[in-house]
Amino acid sequence: MARQQERARRTRAAIIRSAAVEFGKSGYAAASLNRILEGSRATKGAMYFHFDSKEDLARAVLETAVERYRASVERWLTRTDLGALDVLHGMTDEIALRLEHDIIVQAEYRLIIEPDFYRDVQTGGGRILGRGIRVLAVRAIEQGQLRAEADPDRFTRTLAAALAGQRYMVDLFGSRVDLRARFQEALEVMIESVATPEWGEKFRKDGWQIRARLEELGLGL
């Protein structure tokens, strides 16, 4: 029984991954179930055992992407060995890595800009990232890294919009855009506008304390 359950889990995961590749490449309307089946090496029966329709499959991709956003954000929020702004840097750097290398997260970005799934942006990965940014902005104020009068909501809105804009630049300029560098640049501009002099002096001396690592993302699925 356990072996059958594991086989079913792997089959479902393979179909979701193949669907993410297809949705990311072709969009939702033009995506082909036959190409998804070919990429997953699953049978049609297996696909319809796990998913009722192409829409159901697309929503599974969206849900899997949200789980990955949540895992990244929550993992960084539990860090107590770093100051809040270094944690924020690590978290946004990891999201950039996912947008560059995680086919599931890439597919979510493609799906939520389509009419069929536009409403899903309200509960998507961007919303989870925004919540994480706000938690860390409040924490940075409490730790004396951001000025006491800094507005965490304004900080969150502006940084989240800047990161989304940098991701959009990838569609315009392709591989010429180093997304991790662009995310870091947007973060530094935002922080410099509201950071305390003490944090700024330390940052100019020491720089960022940590970066995300690709091998920690668990992209084997």
Coordinates of C-alpha atoms in Angstrom, one line a residue:
M1 CA 0.0 0.0 0.0
A2 CA 2.8 2.4 0.9
R3 CA 4.6 1.7 -2.3
Q4 CA 1.4 2.3 -4.4
Q5 CA 0.8 5.6 -2.5
E6 CA 4.4 6.7 -3.2
R7 CA 4.0 5.8 -6.9
A8 CA 0.8 7.8 -7.1
R9 CA 2.5 10.8 -5.4
R10 CA 5.3 10.7 -7.9
T11 CA 3.0 10.4 -10.8
R12 CA 0.9 13.4 -9.6
A13 CA 4.1 15.4 -9.1
A14 CA 5.4 14.5 -12.6
I15 CA 2.1 15.6 -14.2
I16 CA 2.2 18.9 -12.3
R17 CA 5.8 19.6 -13.3
S18 CA 5.1 18.7 -16.9
A19 CA 2.0 21.0 -16.8
A20 CA 4.1 23.8 -15.4
V21 CA 6.5 23.5 -18.3
E22 CA 3.7 23.5 -20.8
F23 CA 1.8 26.4 -19.2
G24 CA 5.0 28.4 -18.8
K25 CA 5.8 27.9 -22.5
S26 CA 2.4 28.1 -24.2
G27 CA 0.1 29.8 -21.7
Y28 CA -3.1 28.3 -20.4
A29 CA -5.4 28.5 -23.5
A30 CA -2.8 27.1 -25.9
A31 CA -1.5 24.4 -23.5
S32 CA -1.8 20.9 -24.8
L33 CA -2.9 18.0 -22.6
N34 CA -1.1 15.6 -24.9
R35 CA 2.2 17.5 -24.5
I36 CA 1.7 17.4 -20.8
L37 CA 1.1 13.7 -20.9
E38 CA 4.2 13.2 -23.1
G39 CA 6.4 15.3 -20.7
S40 CA 5.1 13.4 -17.6
R41 CA 5.2 9.9 -19.2
A42 CA 1.9 9.3 -17.5
T43 CA -1.1 7.7 -19.0
K44 CA -4.3 9.6 -19.7
G45 CA -6.1 7.4 -17.1
A46 CA -3.5 8.4 -14.5
M47 CA -3.9 12.1 -15.3
Y48 CA -7.7 11.9 -15.0
F49 CA -7.4 9.9 -11.8
H50 CA -5.6 12.9 -10.3
F51 CA -7.1 15.9 -12.2
D52 CA -10.6 16.5 -13.5
S53 CA -9.7 18.9 -16.3
K54 CA -7.0 21.2 -17.6
E55 CA -8.3 24.0 -15.3
D56 CA -8.0 21.6 -12.3
L57 CA -4.4 20.8 -13.4
A58 CA -3.6 24.5 -13.7
R59 CA -4.9 25.2 -10.2
A60 CA -2.7 22.4 -8.9
V61 CA 0.3 24.2 -10.4
L62 CA -0.8 27.4 -8.7
E63 CA -1.3 25.7 -5.4
T64 CA 2.1 24.0 -5.6
A65 CA 3.7 27.4 -6.4
V66 CA 2.0 29.0 -3.4
E67 CA 3.3 26.2 -1.2
R68 CA 6.9 26.9 -2.4
Y69 CA 6.5 30.6 -1.8
R70 CA 5.2 29.9 1.7
A71 CA 8.1 27.4 2.4
S72 CA 10.7 30.0 1.4
V73 CA 9.2 32.9 3.3
E74 CA 8.5 30.9 6.5
R75 CA 12.0 29.4 6.4
W76 CA 13.6 32.8 6.4
L77 CA 11.2 34.3 8.9
T78 CA 12.4 31.7 11.5
R79 CA 16.0 32.9 11.2
T80 CA 17.1 34.4 14.5
D81 CA 20.9 34.4 13.8
L82 CA 20.6 37.4 11.5
G83 CA 19.2 40.9 11.6
A84 CA 15.9 41.6 10.0
L85 CA 17.3 43.3 6.9
D86 CA 19.7 40.5 6.2
V87 CA 16.9 38.0 6.5
L88 CA 14.9 40.2 4.1
H89 CA 17.8 40.2 1.7
G90 CA 18.1 36.4 1.9
M91 CA 14.3 35.9 1.5
T92 CA 14.0 38.1 -1.6
D93 CA 17.2 36.6 -3.0
E94 CA 15.6 33.1 -2.7
I95 CA 12.5 34.2 -4.4
A96 CA 14.6 35.6 -7.3
L97 CA 16.3 32.2 -7.5
R98 CA 13.0 30.5 -7.7
L99 CA 11.8 32.8 -10.4
E100 CA 15.0 31.9 -12.3
H101 CA 15.1 28.1 -11.8
D102 CA 11.8 26.8 -10.3
I103 CA 9.5 25.8 -13.2
I104 CA 6.5 25.7 -10.9
V105 CA 7.0 29.3 -9.7
Q106 CA 7.7 30.4 -13.2
A107 CA 4.4 28.9 -14.4
E108 CA 2.5 30.6 -11.6
Y109 CA 3.8 34.0 -12.8
R110 CA 2.6 33.1 -16.4
L111 CA -0.8 31.8 -15.3
I112 CA -1.9 34.6 -13.0
I113 CA -1.6 37.2 -15.8
E114 CA -4.1 35.3 -17.9
P115 CA -7.8 36.2 -17.7
D116 CA -8.8 32.7 -16.5
F117 CA -6.7 33.1 -13.4
Y118 CA -6.2 36.8 -12.9
R119 CA -8.2 36.7 -9.6
D120 CA -5.7 34.2 -8.2
V121 CA -3.1 36.9 -7.9
Q122 CA -5.0 38.0 -4.7
T123 CA -4.0 34.7 -3.0
G124 CA -0.8 33.9 -5.0
G125 CA 2.9 33.9 -4.2
G126 CA 3.2 37.7 -4.4
R127 CA 0.8 38.1 -1.5
I128 CA 2.7 35.7 0.6
L129 CA 6.0 37.5 -0.2
G130 CA 4.4 40.8 0.7
R131 CA 3.3 39.5 4.1
G132 CA 6.9 38.3 4.8
I133 CA 8.3 41.7 3.8
R134 CA 6.0 43.5 6.2
V135 CA 6.9 41.2 9.1
L136 CA 10.6 41.9 8.5
A137 CA 10.0 45.6 8.1
V138 CA 8.3 45.8 11.5
R139 CA 11.1 43.7 12.9
A140 CA 13.8 46.0 11.4
I141 CA 12.1 49.0 13.0
E142 CA 12.1 47.2 16.4
Q143 CA 15.8 46.3 15.9
G144 CA 16.8 49.9 15.1
Q145 CA 17.8 49.1 11.5
L146 CA 14.9 51.1 10.0
R147 CA 14.0 54.5 11.4
A148 CA 11.3 54.5 14.1
E149 CA 9.0 56.7 11.9
A150 CA 9.3 54.3 8.9
D151 CA 5.9 53.1 7.6
P152 CA 6.0 49.3 7.2
D153 CA 3.0 49.2 5.0
R154 CA 4.4 51.9 2.6
F155 CA 7.8 50.1 2.6
T156 CA 6.0 46.8 1.8
R157 CA 3.9 48.2 -1.0
T158 CA 6.8 50.0 -2.7
L159 CA 9.3 47.1 -2.4
A160 CA 6.8 44.5 -3.6
A161 CA 5.9 46.7 -6.6
A162 CA 9.6 47.2 -7.4
L163 CA 10.3 43.5 -7.3
A164 CA 7.3 42.7 -9.5
G165 CA 8.6 45.4 -12.0
Q166 CA 12.0 43.8 -12.0
R167 CA 10.5 40.4 -12.8
Y168 CA 8.6 42.0 -15.7
M169 CA 11.9 43.3 -17.1
V170 CA 12.9 39.7 -17.7
D171 CA 10.1 39.4 -20.2
L172 CA 11.3 42.5 -22.0
F173 CA 15.1 41.8 -22.0
G174 CA 15.3 38.0 -21.3
S175 CA 18.6 36.6 -20.1
R176 CA 20.3 40.0 -20.2
V177 CA 18.6 40.7 -16.9
D178 CA 20.3 39.3 -13.7
L179 CA 17.2 39.0 -11.6
R180 CA 19.0 38.4 -8.4
A181 CA 21.1 41.6 -8.9
R182 CA 18.0 43.6 -9.8
F183 CA 16.1 42.4 -6.7
Q184 CA 19.1 43.3 -4.5
E185 CA 19.3 46.7 -6.2
A186 CA 15.6 47.4 -5.6
L187 CA 15.9 46.3 -1.9
E188 CA 19.0 48.5 -1.3
V189 CA 17.3 51.6 -2.8
M190 CA 14.3 51.0 -0.6
I191 CA 16.3 50.4 2.6
E192 CA 18.6 53.3 2.0
S193 CA 15.6 55.7 2.0
V194 CA 14.5 54.7 5.6
A195 CA 17.5 53.0 7.2
T196 CA 19.1 54.3 10.4
P197 CA 22.6 55.9 10.1
E198 CA 23.9 53.1 12.3
W199 CA 22.7 50.4 10.0
G200 CA 23.9 52.3 7.0
E201 CA 27.4 52.6 8.4
K202 CA 27.6 48.9 9.3
F203 CA 26.3 47.9 5.9
R204 CA 28.9 50.0 4.0
K205 CA 31.5 48.2 6.1
D206 CA 30.2 44.6 6.0
G207 CA 27.7 44.3 3.2
W208 CA 25.1 41.6 3.2
Q209 CA 25.7 38.7 5.5
I210 CA 24.1 35.9 3.5
R211 CA 22.7 34.9 0.1
A212 CA 20.2 32.1 -0.8
R213 CA 21.6 28.9 -2.2
L214 CA 20.1 27.0 -5.1
E215 CA 20.6 23.6 -3.6
E216 CA 18.4 24.5 -0.6
L217 CA 15.3 25.0 -2.8
G218 CA 14.5 21.3 -3.2
L219 CA 13.8 21.5 -6.9
G220 CA 14.0 17.7 -7.5
L221 CA 10.2 17.5 -7.8

